[in-house]
Short mmCIF file of C-alpha atoms in Angstrom, two decimals:
data_model
loop_
_atom_site.label_atom_id
_atom_site.label_comp_id
_atom_site.label_asym_id
_atom_site.label_seq_id
_atom_site.Cartn_x
_atom_site.Cartn_y
_atom_site.Cartn_z
CA MET G 1453 -12.30 13.28 -29.23
CA SER G 1454 -10.10 13.58 -32.31
CA SER G 1455 -8.29 16.92 -31.47
CA CYS G 1456 -6.75 18.37 -28.21
CA SER G 1457 -4.48 21.00 -29.59
CA ILE G 1458 -3.54 24.04 -27.45
CA HIS G 1459 -4.40 27.36 -28.66
CA SER G 1460 -1.99 30.24 -28.58
CA SER G 1461 -3.03 33.73 -28.56
CA THR G 1462 -2.59 36.76 -26.43
CA LYS G 1463 -6.22 36.39 -24.48
CA ILE G 1464 -6.27 33.64 -22.14
CA ILE G 1465 -7.84 30.51 -23.46
CA ILE G 1466 -9.76 29.50 -20.22
CA PRO G 1467 -10.01 25.54 -19.99
CA THR G 1468 -13.69 24.52 -20.62
CA ILE G 1469 -13.31 22.59 -17.18
CA ALA G 1470 -11.71 25.21 -15.16
CA ARG G 1471 -14.91 25.72 -13.07
CA TYR G 1472 -14.24 22.38 -11.56
CA PHE G 1473 -10.83 22.92 -10.15
CA GLY G 1474 -12.09 23.06 -6.40
CA THR G 1475 -9.30 24.40 -4.01
CA LYS G 1476 -6.99 24.26 -6.90
CA GLY G 1477 -8.98 26.94 -8.88
CA ARG G 1478 -8.30 30.86 -9.60
CA TYR G 1479 -10.01 33.57 -7.69
CA GLU G 1480 -11.06 35.00 -10.98
CA GLU G 1481 -13.14 31.92 -11.82
CA VAL G 1482 -15.30 32.97 -8.78
CA ASN G 1483 -15.42 36.74 -9.63
CA THR G 1484 -15.32 36.54 -13.50
CA TYR G 1485 -15.45 40.48 -13.84
CA LEU G 1486 -11.93 40.55 -12.61
CA MET G 1487 -10.70 38.87 -16.00
CA ASP G 1488 -11.35 42.38 -17.57
CA ASP G 1489 -10.00 44.55 -14.68
CA ILE G 1490 -8.32 42.96 -11.64
CA LEU G 1491 -8.68 45.87 -9.58
CA ALA G 1492 -12.51 46.35 -10.18
CA THR G 1493 -14.93 46.22 -7.41
CA ASN G 1494 -18.47 44.91 -7.81
CA ASN G 1495 -20.96 46.98 -5.97
CA SER G 1496 -23.86 44.98 -7.02
CA LEU G 1497 -22.66 41.99 -5.03
CA VAL G 1498 -22.54 43.77 -1.74
CA THR G 1499 -25.19 44.68 0.51
CA LEU G 1500 -24.14 47.78 2.75
CA PRO G 1501 -26.13 49.41 5.78
CA PRO G 1502 -28.18 52.71 5.64
CA SER G 1503 -26.06 55.50 4.37
CA LYS G 1504 -25.78 57.25 7.76
CA CYS G 1505 -23.44 54.42 8.97
CA SER G 1506 -19.61 54.43 8.98
CA GLU G 1507 -16.99 51.69 8.74
CA ILE G 1508 -15.23 51.43 11.97
CA HIS G 1509 -13.23 48.03 11.55
CA LEU G 1510 -12.32 45.31 9.10
CA THR G 1511 -11.00 42.00 9.93
CA ALA G 1512 -9.84 39.79 6.63
CA ILE G 1513 -9.08 36.24 6.85
CA ILE G 1514 -7.36 35.16 3.76
CA ARG G 1515 -6.09 32.00 2.07
CA HIS G 1516 -2.43 32.06 0.58
CA GLY G 1517 -2.31 32.98 -3.24
CA THR G 1518 -1.55 30.52 -6.11
CA ARG G 1519 0.97 28.25 -5.19
CA TYR G 1520 3.21 25.28 -6.73
CA PRO G 1521 1.87 21.70 -6.02
CA THR G 1522 3.14 20.20 -2.83
CA ILE G 1523 5.98 17.28 -3.27
CA LYS G 1524 3.52 14.38 -3.10
CA ASN G 1525 1.41 15.80 -5.65
CA ILE G 1526 4.43 16.33 -7.68
CA GLN G 1527 5.52 12.96 -7.43
CA LYS G 1528 1.97 11.62 -8.58
CA MET G 1529 2.08 14.19 -11.54
CA ARG G 1530 5.63 12.80 -12.40
CA GLU G 1531 4.45 9.43 -12.58
CA PHE G 1532 1.47 10.07 -14.66
CA TYR G 1533 3.68 12.06 -16.94
CA ASP G 1534 5.97 8.99 -17.37
CA LEU G 1535 3.40 6.62 -18.00
CA VAL G 1536 1.75 8.89 -20.61
CA VAL G 1537 5.16 9.64 -22.49
CA GLY G 1538 6.43 5.88 -22.15
CA ASP G 1539 3.29 3.77 -22.66
CA ALA G 1540 0.32 5.97 -24.18
CA THR G 1541 -0.13 4.98 -27.93
CA GLY G 1542 -3.53 6.93 -28.47
CA ASN G 1543 -3.55 9.01 -31.54
CA LEU G 1544 -4.96 12.44 -29.95
CA ASN G 1545 -3.18 15.52 -30.93
CA CYS G 1546 -2.72 16.53 -27.30
CA LEU G 1547 -0.87 13.28 -26.67
CA SER G 1548 1.63 13.94 -29.63
CA GLU G 1549 2.01 17.50 -28.11
CA ILE G 1550 2.67 16.31 -24.41
CA LYS G 1551 5.26 13.80 -25.79
CA SER G 1552 6.90 16.23 -28.39
CA GLN G 1553 6.63 19.57 -26.47
CA TRP G 1554 5.66 19.31 -22.96
CA LYS G 1555 8.43 19.03 -20.43
CA MET G 1556 7.94 17.87 -16.64
CA TRP G 1557 9.09 21.18 -15.29
CA TYR G 1558 7.78 20.72 -11.71
CA THR G 1559 10.48 19.85 -9.23
CA ASP G 1560 10.72 18.57 -5.60
CA ASP G 1561 11.96 21.76 -4.05
CA MET G 1562 8.72 23.70 -5.44
CA ASP G 1563 6.66 22.19 -2.80
CA GLY G 1564 3.87 24.08 -2.11
CA ARG G 1565 5.56 27.48 -2.41
CA LEU G 1566 4.00 30.89 -3.62
CA VAL G 1567 4.35 31.42 -7.48
CA ASP G 1568 4.34 34.98 -9.08
CA LYS G 1569 0.66 34.71 -9.97
CA GLY G 1570 0.13 34.26 -5.94
CA ARG G 1571 1.98 37.33 -5.12
CA LYS G 1572 -0.16 39.20 -7.61
CA ASP G 1573 -3.28 37.77 -6.06
CA HIS G 1574 -2.36 39.23 -2.71
CA ARG G 1575 -1.22 42.62 -4.13
CA HIS G 1576 -4.45 43.17 -6.10
CA LEU G 1577 -6.72 42.02 -3.41
CA ALA G 1578 -4.92 44.70 -1.05
CA GLN G 1579 -5.66 47.33 -3.81
CA ARG G 1580 -9.39 46.40 -3.97
CA LEU G 1581 -9.64 46.16 -0.34
CA ILE G 1582 -8.44 49.84 -0.07
CA LYS G 1583 -11.28 50.79 -2.83
CA TRP G 1584 -13.94 48.93 -0.91
CA PHE G 1585 -12.77 50.38 2.78
CA PRO G 1586 -11.13 53.76 1.88
CA SER G 1587 -11.63 55.29 5.45
CA LEU G 1588 -9.96 52.23 6.97
CA LEU G 1589 -7.13 51.16 4.81
CA THR G 1590 -5.34 54.59 4.95
CA GLU G 1591 -1.97 56.21 5.27
CA GLU G 1592 -2.69 57.54 8.93
CA ASN G 1593 -3.89 54.07 10.04
CA VAL G 1594 -0.91 52.10 8.73
CA ARG G 1595 1.49 54.80 10.18
CA HIS G 1596 -0.24 54.89 13.87
CA GLY G 1597 -0.13 50.98 13.95
CA ARG G 1598 -3.98 50.52 13.74
CA VAL G 1599 -3.21 47.95 10.66
CA LYS G 1600 -2.32 44.51 11.99
CA LEU G 1601 -0.66 41.72 9.79
CA ILE G 1602 -0.88 38.05 10.89
CA THR G 1603 0.27 34.93 9.22
CA SER G 1604 0.82 31.30 9.49
CA SER G 1605 4.32 30.25 9.48
CA LYS G 1606 4.31 28.56 6.02
CA HIS G 1607 6.22 30.22 3.55
CA ARG G 1608 3.38 30.49 0.93
CA CYS G 1609 1.39 32.46 3.70
CA VAL G 1610 4.39 34.75 4.90
CA ASN G 1611 5.00 35.61 1.21
CA SER G 1612 1.32 36.27 0.52
CA THR G 1613 1.23 38.44 3.36
CA ILE G 1614 4.44 40.29 2.28
CA ALA G 1615 2.84 40.87 -1.30
CA PHE G 1616 -0.38 42.05 0.65
CA ARG G 1617 1.60 44.58 2.36
CA GLU G 1618 3.57 45.46 -0.93
CA GLY G 1619 0.31 46.24 -2.41
CA LEU G 1620 -1.15 48.22 0.33
CA MET G 1621 2.10 50.47 0.55
CA LYS G 1622 2.32 51.00 -3.33
CA ALA G 1623 -1.61 51.82 -3.44
CA LEU G 1624 -1.19 54.33 -0.47
CA SER G 1625 2.21 55.72 -1.83
CA ILE G 1626 3.82 55.31 1.26
CA GLU G 1627 6.81 53.53 3.03
CA ALA G 1628 6.20 52.70 6.28
CA GLU G 1629 6.88 50.01 9.17
CA LEU G 1630 4.33 47.35 9.21
CA GLU G 1631 5.65 44.15 10.83
CA LEU G 1632 4.00 40.84 10.11
CA ALA G 1633 3.23 38.35 13.10
CA VAL G 1634 3.54 34.77 12.79
CA ASN G 1635 0.77 32.97 14.72
CA ASP G 1636 0.33 29.33 14.11
CA ALA G 1637 -2.07 28.78 17.04
CA LEU G 1638 -4.53 31.13 15.09
CA MET G 1639 -3.85 30.24 11.53
CA ARG G 1640 -2.88 26.44 11.61
CA PHE G 1641 -4.94 25.61 14.68
CA PHE G 1642 -5.76 22.28 12.88
CA ASP G 1643 -2.13 21.05 13.66
CA GLN G 1644 -2.50 21.96 17.33
CA CYS G 1645 -6.07 20.27 17.99
CA GLU G 1646 -5.04 16.90 19.31
CA ARG G 1647 -8.39 15.45 18.87
CA PHE G 1648 -8.73 16.52 15.26
CA VAL G 1649 -5.22 15.21 14.52
CA LYS G 1650 -6.23 11.95 16.14
CA GLU G 1651 -9.78 11.42 15.03
CA VAL G 1652 -9.67 12.89 11.27
CA GLU G 1653 -6.16 13.79 10.13
CA ASN G 1654 -4.55 10.37 11.25
CA ASN G 1655 -7.55 8.54 11.11
CA LYS G 1656 -8.04 6.62 7.65
CA SER G 1657 -12.03 5.79 8.43
CA ALA G 1658 -12.70 9.50 8.88
CA LEU G 1659 -12.44 9.98 5.04
CA GLU G 1660 -13.90 6.45 3.98
CA GLU G 1661 -16.59 8.13 1.95
CA VAL G 1662 -13.68 9.68 -0.32
CA LYS G 1663 -12.23 6.23 -0.57
CA HIS G 1664 -15.70 4.63 -1.61
CA PHE G 1665 -16.12 7.33 -4.06
CA ASN G 1666 -12.75 6.73 -5.73
CA GLU G 1667 -13.51 2.88 -5.86
CA GLY G 1668 -17.15 3.49 -7.02
CA PRO G 1669 -18.73 3.54 -10.63
CA GLU G 1670 -18.27 7.28 -11.58
CA MET G 1671 -14.59 7.25 -10.87
CA LYS G 1672 -14.04 4.00 -12.40
CA ARG G 1673 -15.83 5.32 -15.57
CA VAL G 1674 -13.34 8.44 -15.63
CA MET G 1675 -10.34 6.02 -15.19
CA GLU G 1676 -11.55 3.73 -18.15
CA LYS G 1677 -12.14 6.69 -20.39
CA MET G 1678 -8.63 7.91 -19.64
CA ALA G 1679 -7.21 4.57 -20.20
CA ASP G 1680 -9.26 4.45 -23.71
CA ARG G 1681 -7.95 7.68 -24.61
CA LEU G 1682 -4.27 6.81 -23.91
CA GLN G 1683 -4.69 3.41 -25.28
CA VAL G 1684 -3.15 1.69 -22.32
CA PRO G 1685 -4.18 -1.23 -20.17
CA TYR G 1686 -7.35 -0.44 -17.49
CA ALA G 1687 -5.01 -1.69 -14.91
CA SER G 1688 -2.32 0.94 -15.44
CA ILE G 1689 -4.74 3.99 -14.74
CA THR G 1690 -5.58 4.38 -10.88
CA ASP G 1691 -7.69 7.10 -9.33
CA ASP G 1692 -4.10 8.54 -8.42
CA SER G 1693 -3.42 8.93 -12.02
CA VAL G 1694 -6.74 10.50 -13.14
CA GLU G 1695 -6.23 13.00 -10.03
CA ALA G 1696 -2.50 13.72 -11.29
CA GLY G 1697 -3.88 14.48 -14.69
CA PHE G 1698 -6.23 16.66 -13.46
CA PHE G 1699 -3.90 18.58 -11.21
CA LEU G 1700 -1.42 18.82 -14.40
CA CYS G 1701 -4.32 20.89 -16.19
CA ALA G 1702 -5.37 22.73 -13.15
CA TYR G 1703 -1.83 23.66 -11.91
CA GLU G 1704 -0.62 24.91 -15.51
CA PHE G 1705 -3.79 27.21 -15.74
CA ALA G 1706 -3.51 28.55 -12.13
CA ILE G 1707 0.25 29.16 -12.29
CA GLN G 1708 0.83 30.10 -16.03
CA GLU G 1709 -2.54 30.83 -17.24
CA LEU G 1710 -2.07 28.03 -20.08
CA ASN G 1711 -4.79 25.91 -21.45
CA SER G 1712 -2.53 22.90 -21.54
CA PRO G 1713 -2.69 19.63 -23.59
CA TRP G 1714 -3.34 17.84 -20.34
CA CYS G 1715 -6.78 19.59 -20.15
CA GLN G 1716 -7.81 17.78 -23.16
CA LEU G 1717 -7.69 14.51 -21.59
CA PHE G 1718 -10.95 15.28 -19.60
CA ASP G 1719 -14.38 15.81 -20.69
CA GLU G 1720 -16.90 17.95 -18.39
CA VAL G 1721 -18.28 14.92 -16.96
CA ASP G 1722 -15.02 13.76 -15.76
CA ALA G 1723 -14.11 17.00 -14.45
CA GLN G 1724 -17.42 17.15 -12.47
CA VAL G 1725 -16.35 13.67 -10.87
CA MET G 1726 -13.05 14.94 -9.96
CA GLU G 1727 -14.30 18.10 -8.36
CA TYR G 1728 -16.83 15.80 -6.36
CA ALA G 1729 -13.97 13.81 -5.27
CA GLY G 1730 -12.21 17.04 -3.85
CA ASP G 1731 -15.25 18.28 -2.51
CA LEU G 1732 -15.82 15.20 -0.59
CA LYS G 1733 -12.67 15.35 0.71
CA GLN G 1734 -12.85 18.80 1.76
CA TYR G 1735 -16.40 18.00 3.50
CA TRP G 1736 -15.08 15.18 5.45
CA LYS G 1737 -11.65 16.29 6.54
CA ARG G 1738 -12.33 20.13 6.91
CA SER G 1739 -16.12 20.84 7.05
CA HIS G 1740 -19.55 19.53 7.79
CA GLY G 1741 -18.46 15.92 7.83
CA HIS G 1742 -17.22 15.76 11.51
CA ASP G 1743 -18.14 17.79 14.38
CA ILE G 1744 -14.40 18.14 15.32
CA ASN G 1745 -13.43 19.82 12.05
CA SER G 1746 -15.27 23.01 12.67
CA LYS G 1747 -14.68 22.93 16.42
CA SER G 1748 -11.03 22.86 15.90
CA SER G 1749 -11.30 26.56 14.73
CA CYS G 1750 -13.01 27.77 18.12
CA ILE G 1751 -9.80 29.56 18.84
CA LEU G 1752 -9.95 31.60 15.66
CA PHE G 1753 -13.62 32.33 16.25
CA HIS G 1754 -13.07 33.61 19.77
CA ASP G 1755 -10.11 35.72 18.59
CA LEU G 1756 -12.57 37.35 16.04
CA PHE G 1757 -15.32 38.26 18.36
CA TYR G 1758 -12.69 39.12 21.22
CA ARG G 1759 -11.47 41.81 18.91
CA LEU G 1760 -15.04 43.20 17.58
CA ASP G 1761 -16.05 43.32 21.29
CA ARG G 1762 -12.82 45.32 21.89
CA VAL G 1763 -13.86 47.68 19.15
CA VAL G 1764 -17.39 48.14 19.99
CA SER G 1765 -16.10 49.02 23.59
CA GLN G 1766 -13.67 51.43 22.35
CA ILE G 1767 -16.32 53.09 20.15
CA ASN G 1768 -18.77 53.26 23.13
CA SER G 1769 -16.21 54.69 25.23
CA ASP G 1770 -13.86 57.31 23.61
CA GLY G 1771 -14.61 56.57 20.12
CA ILE G 1772 -10.89 55.71 19.44
CA VAL G 1773 -10.26 52.15 17.84
CA SER G 1774 -6.83 50.79 18.25
CA GLU G 1775 -7.12 48.48 15.52
CA ALA G 1776 -8.87 49.57 12.37
CA VAL G 1777 -7.96 46.74 10.06
CA THR G 1778 -6.51 43.21 11.06
CA VAL G 1779 -5.26 41.01 8.06
CA GLN G 1780 -4.87 37.24 8.91
CA VAL G 1781 -3.08 35.00 6.05
CA GLY G 1782 -3.63 31.21 6.46
CA HIS G 1783 -4.80 28.37 4.20
CA ALA G 1784 -7.74 26.70 2.73
CA GLU G 1785 -7.91 24.65 6.13
CA THR G 1786 -8.18 27.85 8.16
CA LEU G 1787 -11.11 29.28 6.42
CA LEU G 1788 -13.23 26.22 5.76
CA PRO G 1789 -13.75 25.07 9.45
CA LEU G 1790 -14.46 28.80 10.45
CA LEU G 1791 -16.94 29.08 7.71
CA THR G 1792 -18.36 25.68 8.91
CA LEU G 1793 -18.60 26.75 12.50
CA LEU G 1794 -20.38 29.91 11.41
CA ASP G 1795 -22.92 27.32 9.86
CA LEU G 1796 -22.47 28.38 6.25
CA PHE G 1797 -22.51 26.30 3.05
CA LYS G 1798 -24.52 23.17 4.66
CA ASP G 1799 -26.30 21.13 2.48
CA ASP G 1800 -29.59 19.45 3.87
CA ILE G 1801 -28.31 16.26 2.69
CA PRO G 1802 -24.65 15.46 3.64
CA LEU G 1803 -22.13 14.59 0.60
CA SER G 1804 -21.52 10.99 0.68
CA SER G 1805 -19.77 8.64 -1.89
CA THR G 1806 -23.23 7.40 -3.34
CA ASN G 1807 -24.82 10.60 -4.04
CA PHE G 1808 -22.96 12.50 -6.71
CA ALA G 1809 -25.87 12.15 -9.21
CA THR G 1810 -28.10 14.19 -6.73
CA GLN G 1811 -25.51 16.59 -5.67
CA HIS G 1812 -25.34 18.64 -8.70
CA ASN G 1813 -26.82 21.74 -7.17
CA ARG G 1814 -24.93 21.27 -3.70
CA ILE G 1815 -24.14 24.42 -1.92
CA PHE G 1816 -20.73 23.04 -0.90
CA ARG G 1817 -18.39 23.82 -3.76
CA SER G 1818 -14.90 24.18 -2.46
CA GLY G 1819 -13.81 25.94 -5.75
CA LYS G 1820 -16.43 28.79 -5.00
CA ILE G 1821 -15.64 28.87 -1.06
CA VAL G 1822 -11.78 28.66 -0.82
CA PRO G 1823 -10.11 29.27 -4.20
CA TYR G 1824 -6.66 30.77 -4.04
CA ALA G 1825 -6.73 34.17 -2.12
CA ALA G 1826 -10.21 33.26 -0.85
CA ASN G 1827 -11.25 35.86 1.86
CA LEU G 1828 -13.76 36.28 4.68
CA LEU G 1829 -14.18 40.10 5.51
CA VAL G 1830 -15.96 40.84 8.49
CA VAL G 1831 -16.95 44.63 8.85
CA LEU G 1832 -18.19 46.84 11.69
CA TYR G 1833 -20.22 49.80 11.18
CA LYS G 1834 -21.19 52.59 13.47
CA CYS G 1835 -24.92 53.69 12.86
CA PRO G 1836 -27.23 55.82 14.41
CA GLU G 1837 -29.18 52.84 15.84
CA GLY G 1838 -26.16 51.25 17.07
CA ILE G 1839 -23.06 48.92 15.65
CA ARG G 1840 -24.03 46.62 12.57
CA MET G 1841 -21.80 43.72 11.16
CA GLY G 1842 -21.60 42.83 7.51
CA VAL G 1843 -20.00 39.55 6.37
CA ARG G 1844 -18.57 38.98 2.75
CA LEU G 1845 -17.00 35.81 1.28
CA ASN G 1846 -14.58 36.68 -1.85
CA GLU G 1847 -16.08 40.12 -2.01
CA LYS G 1848 -19.64 39.06 -2.05
CA SER G 1849 -22.19 39.82 0.89
CA LEU G 1850 -23.21 36.90 2.94
CA THR G 1851 -26.40 36.70 5.04
CA LEU G 1852 -25.61 34.77 8.23
CA PRO G 1853 -27.80 31.55 8.71
CA GLY G 1854 -30.72 32.50 11.20
CA LEU G 1855 -30.53 36.05 10.45
CA THR G 1856 -32.51 37.78 7.86
CA ASP G 1857 -30.59 41.38 7.64
CA PRO G 1858 -27.85 40.94 5.37
CA VAL G 1859 -26.09 43.81 7.61
CA PRO G 1860 -27.47 42.83 11.48
CA MET G 1861 -27.06 44.54 14.51
CA TYR G 1862 -23.71 43.12 16.04
CA GLU G 1863 -25.56 42.21 19.24
CA ASP G 1864 -28.15 40.00 17.27
CA VAL G 1865 -25.05 38.28 15.71
CA LYS G 1866 -23.86 37.75 19.05
CA LYS G 1867 -27.12 36.28 20.16
CA ARG G 1868 -27.13 33.87 17.10
CA TYR G 1869 -23.65 32.51 17.94
CA ARG G 1870 -24.20 32.75 21.92
CA ALA G 1871 -23.85 29.02 22.28
CA LEU G 1872 -20.37 29.13 20.59
CA LEU G 1873 -19.40 32.39 22.49
CA GLU G 1874 -20.11 30.75 25.72
CA GLY G 1875 -18.78 27.37 25.02
CA CYS G 1876 -16.47 26.24 22.26
CA ASP G 1877 -13.38 26.25 24.50
CA GLN G 1878 -10.42 25.14 22.48
CA GLU G 1879 -8.48 23.22 25.40
CA THR G 1880 -12.00 21.37 26.02
CA VAL G 1881 -12.87 20.80 22.33
CA CYS G 1882 -9.36 19.49 21.42
CA THR G 1883 -8.39 17.31 24.33
CA ILE G 1884 -8.67 13.68 23.96
CA ASN G 1885 -10.42 12.26 27.13
CA LYS G 1886 -7.63 9.64 28.34
CA SER G 1887 -10.23 7.74 30.11
#
């Protein structure tokens, strides 16, 4: 590894390790055709119902766009930068580049805020959704209050929602009132679920698999290779150091589309280990690792089906749908528990600290599921045989587990999830039994 210089050209040079960035990854890494045309829609990825059906409703649950690191990660990144600049003596090209040209430009006040790229993520998504659903995202529906925008209170979500609205208005060539409603009970349910906070969020043992992996042989090897490249003592590199270096590479690419010299400090095997560490954390903290992770999203699950039921009853009575499109903007932590509740992305063997080697083909890959601007689209269709429902994740059709039809009858979906529809009460699920 003698050279690690940065390339400069008008075409974006994608780091070879970009597909391993997990939740810090770009949406374009999931849908690579967008690199050529950011407003393209790929019909080959979507299964539609028979041609005599018409779309009657869309709910889009969307993660905020690309953001700055949080203050906690900015501090880790600064510490690693200081170590590299102060102590590293390796002779790699990228090291001299980091020392002579790269400045630590992240500041504490950036703390998780939306970046320009994140605004574009949402403006462009809005424009693509108009192409996907031209009969729903219409000027008439906007003007008549049939398009609703709901957001988490976090500034990155509010600003993503505003950007989505801008994209919508621009593409429809209108100026109209379209208010945002802040609703943390729905979009940040995890903060308000007492049992989740106590048993997972504030419980170190809930993430012991992550801790064991970070202390295990694969991560130890990544740390040793990093120390060798930097020519610093092994003791000065921790799992936090390599994570910080990985983030410096990932954020630089996501925010500025730069293949930064930091990326050259990792080879592909290192990146796979870093990705697995991130996926382990998401798995145990937000997904299949603990039952309460998914159950904490019951409130959002019921909100979705309550709305779908209302649309169906309106179609069956007078045919006028009061809410044609509902857009809800939240976090990776909003989407992952709900997708988990729907039984999606479940590997036969749980992810653990000891099975990295056998999980290379795992289904649970956070970068594929919840990159920046990830979106779950639930569509209702009115068909001659009744109401059908389609589900897409990141603009690709998904077949719900236990159902064979990619666009099943809505009643069949409700039968599949009957246990959750009849149970999964947020208050019961989230209350800690004091006895």
